[in-house]
Amino acid sequence: AQSVTQPDIHITVSEGASLELRCNYSYGATPYLFWYVQSPGQGLQLLLKYFSGDTLVQGIKGFEAEFKRSQSSFNLRKPSVHWSDAAEYFCAVSNQAGTALIFGKGTTLSVSS
Amino acid sequence: DGGITQSPKYLFRKEGQNVTLSCEQNLNHDAMYWYRQDPGQGLRLIYYSQIVNDFQKGDIAEGYSVSREKKESFPLTVTSAQKNPTAFYLCASSMERFQGADTQYFGPGTRLTVL
């Protein structure tokens, strides 16, 4: 069965520092992968997605993610974090039937000044 | 503005009561979804609907019911059979029958608390 693991529950990064959020997936075929961001008490917003082609995907708000099949990973990166990036980040993979998304448990990002 | 609206934002329920959460979208999307979010658990799929008058159970459908009589509406009823309904509920939609790569757009959520 498909699954998504986000190993880090909570990460704190200094403003201006680089960020990497980890995501590992379990999937039998080529996966469709997503990163979403959620501000407190709000819905989710799509940052980026991968389904084919270039393994380095650019998203909104300066985020990017790299698909590495050999490592079953889809890590999210940002070169310089802003205080407004503090939020919860979810990695997701589409299920095998292609009918819905399977989400990781999320990583909470705090930004220190 | 196009988007997904959920109401109410906060909902309080007494034990033994059924409550209905509203989800409306004006994006002309075919597919709609309900997720439940608990702290540290991520999002779990309750029900989804790929087309009007059709819906399917997700991973945690027990104690919940839905209807899809109109394309733009997908209400979720939390019944008294749901033993632990206190959670944050998110509705989402996608343009077509979900084919793996489609983007899901989320509403702002409803926080349900059982008193």
PDB file of C-alpha atoms in Angstrom:
ATOM      1  CA  ALA A   1       0.000   0.000   0.000  1.00  0.00           C
ATOM      2  CA  GLN A   2       1.107   3.523  -0.651  1.00  0.00           C
ATOM      3  CA  SER A   3       2.376   5.574   2.239  1.00  0.00           C
ATOM      4  CA  VAL A   4       4.151   8.831   2.923  1.00  0.00           C
ATOM      5  CA  THR A   5       6.614   9.478   5.731  1.00  0.00           C
ATOM      6  CA  GLN A   6       7.728  12.863   6.927  1.00  0.00           C
ATOM      7  CA  PRO A   7      10.475  12.049   9.440  1.00  0.00           C
ATOM      8  CA  ASP A   8      10.617  15.476  11.061  1.00  0.00           C
ATOM      9  CA  ILE A   9       7.657  16.488  13.194  1.00  0.00           C
ATOM     10  CA  HIS A  10       8.998  19.956  13.977  1.00  0.00           C
ATOM     11  CA  ILE A  11      11.849  22.001  12.521  1.00  0.00           C
ATOM     12  CA  THR A  12      13.137  25.410  13.576  1.00  0.00           C
ATOM     13  CA  VAL A  13      15.129  27.480  11.107  1.00  0.00           C
ATOM     14  CA  SER A  14      16.616  30.936  11.445  1.00  0.00           C
ATOM     15  CA  GLU A  15      15.216  33.584   9.139  1.00  0.00           C
ATOM     16  CA  GLY A  16      17.394  33.791   6.042  1.00  0.00           C
ATOM     17  CA  ALA A  17      18.744  30.272   6.457  1.00  0.00           C
ATOM     18  CA  SER A  18      18.105  27.479   3.998  1.00  0.00           C
ATOM     19  CA  LEU A  19      15.415  24.870   4.529  1.00  0.00           C
ATOM     20  CA  GLU A  20      14.965  21.238   3.605  1.00  0.00           C
ATOM     21  CA  LEU A  21      11.891  19.247   4.598  1.00  0.00           C
ATOM     22  CA  ARG A  22      12.103  15.525   4.060  1.00  0.00           C
ATOM     23  CA  CYS A  23       9.504  13.273   2.479  1.00  0.00           C
ATOM     24  CA  ASN A  24       9.778   9.565   1.720  1.00  0.00           C
ATOM     25  CA  TYR A  25       7.122   7.598  -0.073  1.00  0.00           C
ATOM     26  CA  SER A  26       6.251   3.995  -0.668  1.00  0.00           C
ATOM     27  CA  TYR A  27       4.772   3.325  -4.088  1.00  0.00           C
ATOM     28  CA  GLY A  28       5.013   0.569  -6.664  1.00  0.00           C
ATOM     29  CA  ALA A  29       5.045   2.665  -9.817  1.00  0.00           C
ATOM     30  CA  THR A  30       5.893   6.213 -10.795  1.00  0.00           C
ATOM     31  CA  PRO A  31       4.210   8.309  -8.166  1.00  0.00           C
ATOM     32  CA  TYR A  32       2.411  11.591  -8.382  1.00  0.00           C
ATOM     33  CA  LEU A  33       3.830  13.705  -5.541  1.00  0.00           C
ATOM     34  CA  PHE A  34       2.672  16.917  -3.951  1.00  0.00           C
ATOM     35  CA  TRP A  35       3.694  19.412  -1.305  1.00  0.00           C
ATOM     36  CA  TYR A  36       1.016  21.478   0.442  1.00  0.00           C
ATOM     37  CA  VAL A  37       1.337  24.209   3.084  1.00  0.00           C
ATOM     38  CA  GLN A  38      -1.174  25.005   5.826  1.00  0.00           C
ATOM     39  CA  SER A  39      -1.256  28.129   7.966  1.00  0.00           C
ATOM     40  CA  PRO A  40      -2.835  27.738  11.418  1.00  0.00           C
ATOM     41  CA  GLY A  41      -6.583  27.158  11.260  1.00  0.00           C
ATOM     42  CA  GLN A  42      -6.619  27.390   7.477  1.00  0.00           C
ATOM     43  CA  GLY A  43      -7.007  25.097   4.504  1.00  0.00           C
ATOM     44  CA  LEU A  44      -4.142  23.722   2.438  1.00  0.00           C
ATOM     45  CA  GLN A  45      -2.427  25.446  -0.453  1.00  0.00           C
ATOM     46  CA  LEU A  46      -0.503  23.608  -3.141  1.00  0.00           C
ATOM     47  CA  LEU A  47       3.185  24.540  -3.292  1.00  0.00           C
ATOM     48  CA  LEU A  48       4.243  22.239  -6.127  1.00  0.00           C
ATOM     49  CA  LYS A  49       3.702  18.836  -7.652  1.00  0.00           C
ATOM     50  CA  TYR A  50       5.615  16.228  -9.627  1.00  0.00           C
ATOM     51  CA  PHE A  51       4.160  13.738 -12.066  1.00  0.00           C
ATOM     52  CA  SER A  52       6.731  13.367 -14.844  1.00  0.00           C
ATOM     53  CA  GLY A  53       9.660  15.004 -16.581  1.00  0.00           C
ATOM     54  CA  ASP A  54      12.276  17.118 -14.880  1.00  0.00           C
ATOM     55  CA  THR A  55      12.932  15.774 -11.402  1.00  0.00           C
ATOM     56  CA  LEU A  56      13.544  19.251  -9.992  1.00  0.00           C
ATOM     57  CA  VAL A  57      10.213  20.994  -9.622  1.00  0.00           C
ATOM     58  CA  GLN A  58       9.726  24.689  -9.003  1.00  0.00           C
ATOM     59  CA  GLY A  59       6.781  25.916  -6.997  1.00  0.00           C
ATOM     60  CA  ILE A  60       5.279  29.031  -5.550  1.00  0.00           C
ATOM     61  CA  LYS A  61       6.836  31.218  -2.850  1.00  0.00           C
ATOM     62  CA  GLY A  62      10.368  30.266  -3.893  1.00  0.00           C
ATOM     63  CA  PHE A  63      10.059  26.570  -3.004  1.00  0.00           C
ATOM     64  CA  GLU A  64      11.434  23.699  -5.020  1.00  0.00           C
ATOM     65  CA  ALA A  65      11.469  19.943  -4.600  1.00  0.00           C
ATOM     66  CA  GLU A  66      13.556  17.162  -6.079  1.00  0.00           C
ATOM     67  CA  PHE A  67      12.215  13.737  -6.944  1.00  0.00           C
ATOM     68  CA  LYS A  68      14.783  10.988  -6.343  1.00  0.00           C
ATOM     69  CA  ARG A  69      13.471   7.608  -7.369  1.00  0.00           C
ATOM     70  CA  SER A  70      16.497   5.718  -6.022  1.00  0.00           C
ATOM     71  CA  GLN A  71      15.878   7.140  -2.559  1.00  0.00           C
ATOM     72  CA  SER A  72      12.056   7.216  -2.770  1.00  0.00           C
ATOM     73  CA  SER A  73      12.236  10.823  -1.702  1.00  0.00           C
ATOM     74  CA  PHE A  74      10.657  14.124  -2.622  1.00  0.00           C
ATOM     75  CA  ASN A  75      12.316  16.694  -0.381  1.00  0.00           C
ATOM     76  CA  LEU A  76      11.174  20.295  -0.272  1.00  0.00           C
ATOM     77  CA  ARG A  77      13.779  23.080  -0.248  1.00  0.00           C
ATOM     78  CA  LYS A  78      13.990  26.822  -0.004  1.00  0.00           C
ATOM     79  CA  PRO A  79      17.283  28.737  -0.141  1.00  0.00           C
ATOM     80  CA  SER A  80      16.283  31.528   2.251  1.00  0.00           C
ATOM     81  CA  VAL A  81      13.414  31.233   4.708  1.00  0.00           C
ATOM     82  CA  HIS A  82      11.164  34.163   5.599  1.00  0.00           C
ATOM     83  CA  TRP A  83       9.211  34.513   8.831  1.00  0.00           C
ATOM     84  CA  SER A  84       6.001  34.158   6.822  1.00  0.00           C
ATOM     85  CA  ASP A  85       7.011  30.603   5.868  1.00  0.00           C
ATOM     86  CA  ALA A  86       6.203  29.410   9.383  1.00  0.00           C
ATOM     87  CA  ALA A  87       3.411  26.869   8.851  1.00  0.00           C
ATOM     88  CA  GLU A  88       2.730  23.154   8.606  1.00  0.00           C
ATOM     89  CA  TYR A  89       3.901  21.366   5.484  1.00  0.00           C
ATOM     90  CA  PHE A  90       2.398  18.198   4.088  1.00  0.00           C
ATOM     91  CA  CYS A  91       3.790  15.822   1.522  1.00  0.00           C
ATOM     92  CA  ALA A  92       1.257  13.704  -0.359  1.00  0.00           C
ATOM     93  CA  VAL A  93       1.146  10.963  -2.971  1.00  0.00           C
ATOM     94  CA  SER A  94      -1.793   9.923  -5.105  1.00  0.00           C
ATOM     95  CA  ASN A  95      -3.147   6.483  -4.310  1.00  0.00           C
ATOM     96  CA  GLN A  96      -2.695   3.629  -6.739  1.00  0.00           C
ATOM     97  CA  ALA A  97      -6.243   3.853  -8.020  1.00  0.00           C
ATOM     98  CA  GLY A  98      -5.672   7.507  -8.751  1.00  0.00           C
ATOM     99  CA  THR A  99      -8.759   8.431  -6.803  1.00  0.00           C
ATOM    100  CA  ALA A 100      -7.391  10.427  -3.873  1.00  0.00           C
ATOM    101  CA  LEU A 101      -4.325  11.672  -2.042  1.00  0.00           C
ATOM    102  CA  ILE A 102      -2.449  10.026   0.807  1.00  0.00           C
ATOM    103  CA  PHE A 103      -0.884  12.559   3.125  1.00  0.00           C
ATOM    104  CA  GLY A 104       2.079  12.419   5.442  1.00  0.00           C
ATOM    105  CA  LYS A 105       1.620  13.503   9.042  1.00  0.00           C
ATOM    106  CA  GLY A 106       3.156  16.892   8.392  1.00  0.00           C
ATOM    107  CA  THR A 107       6.172  18.905   9.479  1.00  0.00           C
ATOM    108  CA  THR A 108       5.712  22.084  11.484  1.00  0.00           C
ATOM    109  CA  LEU A 109       8.166  24.794  10.537  1.00  0.00           C
ATOM    110  CA  SER A 110       9.069  27.521  13.006  1.00  0.00           C
ATOM    111  CA  VAL A 111      11.192  30.468  11.940  1.00  0.00           C
ATOM    112  CA  SER A 112      13.374  32.217  14.494  1.00  0.00           C
ATOM    113  CA  SER A 113      14.646  35.759  14.147  1.00  0.00           C
TER     114      SER A 113
ATOM    115  CA  ASP B   1     -13.955  34.945  -6.838  1.00  0.00           C
ATOM    116  CA  GLY B   2     -13.917  31.235  -7.431  1.00  0.00           C
ATOM    117  CA  GLY B   3     -13.242  28.969  -4.536  1.00  0.00           C
ATOM    118  CA  ILE B   4     -14.444  26.559  -1.908  1.00  0.00           C
ATOM    119  CA  THR B   5     -16.464  27.668   1.080  1.00  0.00           C
ATOM    120  CA  GLN B   6     -17.079  25.666   4.216  1.00  0.00           C
ATOM    121  CA  SER B   7     -19.530  26.522   6.919  1.00  0.00           C
ATOM    122  CA  PRO B   8     -19.663  26.941   9.754  1.00  0.00           C
ATOM    123  CA  LYS B   9     -16.068  27.731  10.718  1.00  0.00           C
ATOM    124  CA  TYR B  10     -16.659  26.415  14.248  1.00  0.00           C
ATOM    125  CA  LEU B  11     -19.269  23.868  15.258  1.00  0.00           C
ATOM    126  CA  PHE B  12     -20.135  22.471  18.641  1.00  0.00           C
ATOM    127  CA  ARG B  13     -22.059  19.267  19.050  1.00  0.00           C
ATOM    128  CA  LYS B  14     -23.509  17.476  21.993  1.00  0.00           C
ATOM    129  CA  GLU B  15     -22.905  13.773  22.256  1.00  0.00           C
ATOM    130  CA  GLY B  16     -25.556  11.793  20.415  1.00  0.00           C
ATOM    131  CA  GLN B  17     -26.369  14.525  17.906  1.00  0.00           C
ATOM    132  CA  ASN B  18     -25.917  14.422  14.171  1.00  0.00           C
ATOM    133  CA  VAL B  19     -24.400  17.511  12.572  1.00  0.00           C
ATOM    134  CA  THR B  20     -23.935  18.499   8.946  1.00  0.00           C
ATOM    135  CA  LEU B  21     -20.934  20.365   7.602  1.00  0.00           C
ATOM    136  CA  SER B  22     -21.422  22.368   4.446  1.00  0.00           C
ATOM    137  CA  CYS B  23     -19.034  22.474   1.496  1.00  0.00           C
ATOM    138  CA  GLU B  24     -19.748  24.508  -1.631  1.00  0.00           C
ATOM    139  CA  GLN B  25     -17.540  25.181  -4.645  1.00  0.00           C
ATOM    140  CA  ASN B  26     -18.012  27.477  -7.618  1.00  0.00           C
ATOM    141  CA  LEU B  27     -15.004  26.198  -9.550  1.00  0.00           C
ATOM    142  CA  ASN B  28     -17.122  23.919 -11.733  1.00  0.00           C
ATOM    143  CA  HIS B  29     -15.091  20.968 -10.470  1.00  0.00           C
ATOM    144  CA  ASP B  30     -16.366  17.443 -10.924  1.00  0.00           C
ATOM    145  CA  ALA B  31     -14.641  15.798  -7.961  1.00  0.00           C
ATOM    146  CA  MET B  32     -14.993  16.647  -4.278  1.00  0.00           C
ATOM    147  CA  TYR B  33     -13.461  15.214  -1.113  1.00  0.00           C
ATOM    148  CA  TRP B  34     -13.757  15.274   2.658  1.00  0.00           C
ATOM    149  CA  TYR B  35     -10.725  14.893   4.888  1.00  0.00           C
ATOM    150  CA  ARG B  36     -10.361  14.757   8.631  1.00  0.00           C
ATOM    151  CA  GLN B  37      -7.319  16.296  10.302  1.00  0.00           C
ATOM    152  CA  ASP B  38      -6.179  15.463  13.819  1.00  0.00           C
ATOM    153  CA  PRO B  39      -3.040  16.898  15.443  1.00  0.00           C
ATOM    154  CA  GLY B  40       0.024  14.935  14.384  1.00  0.00           C
ATOM    155  CA  GLN B  41      -2.022  12.660  12.118  1.00  0.00           C
ATOM    156  CA  GLY B  42      -2.037  14.463   8.828  1.00  0.00           C
ATOM    157  CA  LEU B  43      -5.161  14.297   6.674  1.00  0.00           C
ATOM    158  CA  ARG B  44      -7.256  11.181   6.303  1.00  0.00           C
ATOM    159  CA  LEU B  45      -9.827  10.668   3.594  1.00  0.00           C
ATOM    160  CA  ILE B  46     -13.434  10.222   4.724  1.00  0.00           C
ATOM    161  CA  TYR B  47     -15.419  10.225   1.473  1.00  0.00           C
ATOM    162  CA  TYR B  48     -14.952  11.351  -2.090  1.00  0.00           C
ATOM    163  CA  SER B  49     -17.195  11.951  -5.057  1.00  0.00           C
ATOM    164  CA  GLN B  50     -16.011  11.876  -8.650  1.00  0.00           C
ATOM    165  CA  ILE B  51     -19.329  12.920 -10.139  1.00  0.00           C
ATOM    166  CA  VAL B  52     -22.822  14.002  -9.150  1.00  0.00           C
ATOM    167  CA  ASN B  53     -24.957  11.309  -7.512  1.00  0.00           C
ATOM    168  CA  ASP B  54     -21.955   9.087  -6.891  1.00  0.00           C
ATOM    169  CA  PHE B  55     -19.582   8.869  -3.948  1.00  0.00           C
ATOM    170  CA  GLN B  56     -17.126   6.400  -2.458  1.00  0.00           C
ATOM    171  CA  LYS B  57     -15.899   5.621   1.034  1.00  0.00           C
ATOM    172  CA  GLY B  58     -12.416   6.649   1.983  1.00  0.00           C
ATOM    173  CA  ASP B  59     -10.213   5.246   4.703  1.00  0.00           C
ATOM    174  CA  ILE B  60     -12.268   6.369   7.705  1.00  0.00           C
ATOM    175  CA  ALA B  61     -15.890   6.520   6.536  1.00  0.00           C
ATOM    176  CA  GLU B  62     -17.466   4.857   9.579  1.00  0.00           C
ATOM    177  CA  GLY B  63     -19.784   7.234  11.409  1.00  0.00           C
ATOM    178  CA  TYR B  64     -20.015   9.660   8.491  1.00  0.00           C
ATOM    179  CA  SER B  65     -22.389  10.083   5.559  1.00  0.00           C
ATOM    180  CA  VAL B  66     -22.425  12.297   2.475  1.00  0.00           C
ATOM    181  CA  SER B  67     -24.609  13.237  -0.459  1.00  0.00           C
ATOM    182  CA  ARG B  68     -23.824  14.706  -3.848  1.00  0.00           C
ATOM    183  CA  GLU B  69     -27.079  15.904  -5.364  1.00  0.00           C
ATOM    184  CA  LYS B  70     -25.536  18.969  -6.993  1.00  0.00           C
ATOM    185  CA  LYS B  71     -22.178  19.443  -8.634  1.00  0.00           C
ATOM    186  CA  GLU B  72     -21.280  22.386  -6.421  1.00  0.00           C
ATOM    187  CA  SER B  73     -22.267  20.903  -3.070  1.00  0.00           C
ATOM    188  CA  PHE B  74     -20.925  17.991  -1.005  1.00  0.00           C
ATOM    189  CA  PRO B  75     -22.262  18.098   2.578  1.00  0.00           C
ATOM    190  CA  LEU B  76     -20.836  15.826   5.253  1.00  0.00           C
ATOM    191  CA  THR B  77     -22.961  14.517   8.116  1.00  0.00           C
ATOM    192  CA  VAL B  78     -21.201  13.432  11.277  1.00  0.00           C
ATOM    193  CA  THR B  79     -23.504  10.941  12.918  1.00  0.00           C
ATOM    194  CA  SER B  80     -23.792   9.846  16.521  1.00  0.00           C
ATOM    195  CA  ALA B  81     -22.062   6.615  15.480  1.00  0.00           C
ATOM    196  CA  GLN B  82     -18.777   8.500  15.079  1.00  0.00           C
ATOM    197  CA  LYS B  83     -17.134   7.864  18.438  1.00  0.00           C
ATOM    198  CA  ASN B  84     -14.523  10.593  18.357  1.00  0.00           C
ATOM    199  CA  PRO B  85     -15.709  13.357  16.038  1.00  0.00           C
ATOM    200  CA  THR B  86     -13.736  16.263  17.499  1.00  0.00           C
ATOM    201  CA  ALA B  87     -11.400  17.281  14.661  1.00  0.00           C
ATOM    202  CA  PHE B  88     -10.722  19.756  11.885  1.00  0.00           C
ATOM    203  CA  TYR B  89     -12.620  18.881   8.708  1.00  0.00           C
ATOM    204  CA  LEU B  90     -11.396  19.919   5.283  1.00  0.00           C
ATOM    205  CA  CYS B  91     -13.267  19.823   2.012  1.00  0.00           C
ATOM    206  CA  ALA B  92     -11.450  19.796  -1.312  1.00  0.00           C
ATOM    207  CA  SER B  93     -12.246  19.645  -5.005  1.00  0.00           C
ATOM    208  CA  SER B  94     -10.435  18.864  -8.235  1.00  0.00           C
ATOM    209  CA  MET B  95     -11.271  19.720 -11.800  1.00  0.00           C
ATOM    210  CA  GLU B  96     -11.973  16.306 -13.191  1.00  0.00           C
ATOM    211  CA  ARG B  97     -12.324  12.804 -11.966  1.00  0.00           C
ATOM    212  CA  PHE B  98      -9.087  12.587 -10.033  1.00  0.00           C
ATOM    213  CA  GLN B  99      -6.432  10.965 -12.164  1.00  0.00           C
ATOM    214  CA  GLY B 100      -3.494  11.120  -9.836  1.00  0.00           C
ATOM    215  CA  ALA B 101      -1.880  14.321 -11.023  1.00  0.00           C
ATOM    216  CA  ASP B 102      -4.771  16.716 -10.565  1.00  0.00           C
ATOM    217  CA  THR B 103      -4.460  19.488  -8.052  1.00  0.00           C
ATOM    218  CA  GLN B 104      -6.863  19.412  -5.155  1.00  0.00           C
ATOM    219  CA  TYR B 105      -8.079  22.788  -3.927  1.00  0.00           C
ATOM    220  CA  PHE B 106      -8.997  23.070  -0.275  1.00  0.00           C
ATOM    221  CA  GLY B 107     -11.577  25.029   1.653  1.00  0.00           C
ATOM    222  CA  PRO B 108     -10.771  26.853   4.913  1.00  0.00           C
ATOM    223  CA  GLY B 109     -12.058  24.046   7.113  1.00  0.00           C
ATOM    224  CA  THR B 110     -14.602  23.498   9.894  1.00  0.00           C
ATOM    225  CA  ARG B 111     -13.517  22.800  13.446  1.00  0.00           C
ATOM    226  CA  LEU B 112     -15.955  20.448  15.146  1.00  0.00           C
ATOM    227  CA  THR B 113     -15.929  20.071  18.901  1.00  0.00           C
ATOM    228  CA  VAL B 114     -18.031  17.605  20.842  1.00  0.00           C
ATOM    229  CA  LEU B 115     -19.124  18.909  24.214  1.00  0.00           C
TER     230      LEU B 115
END
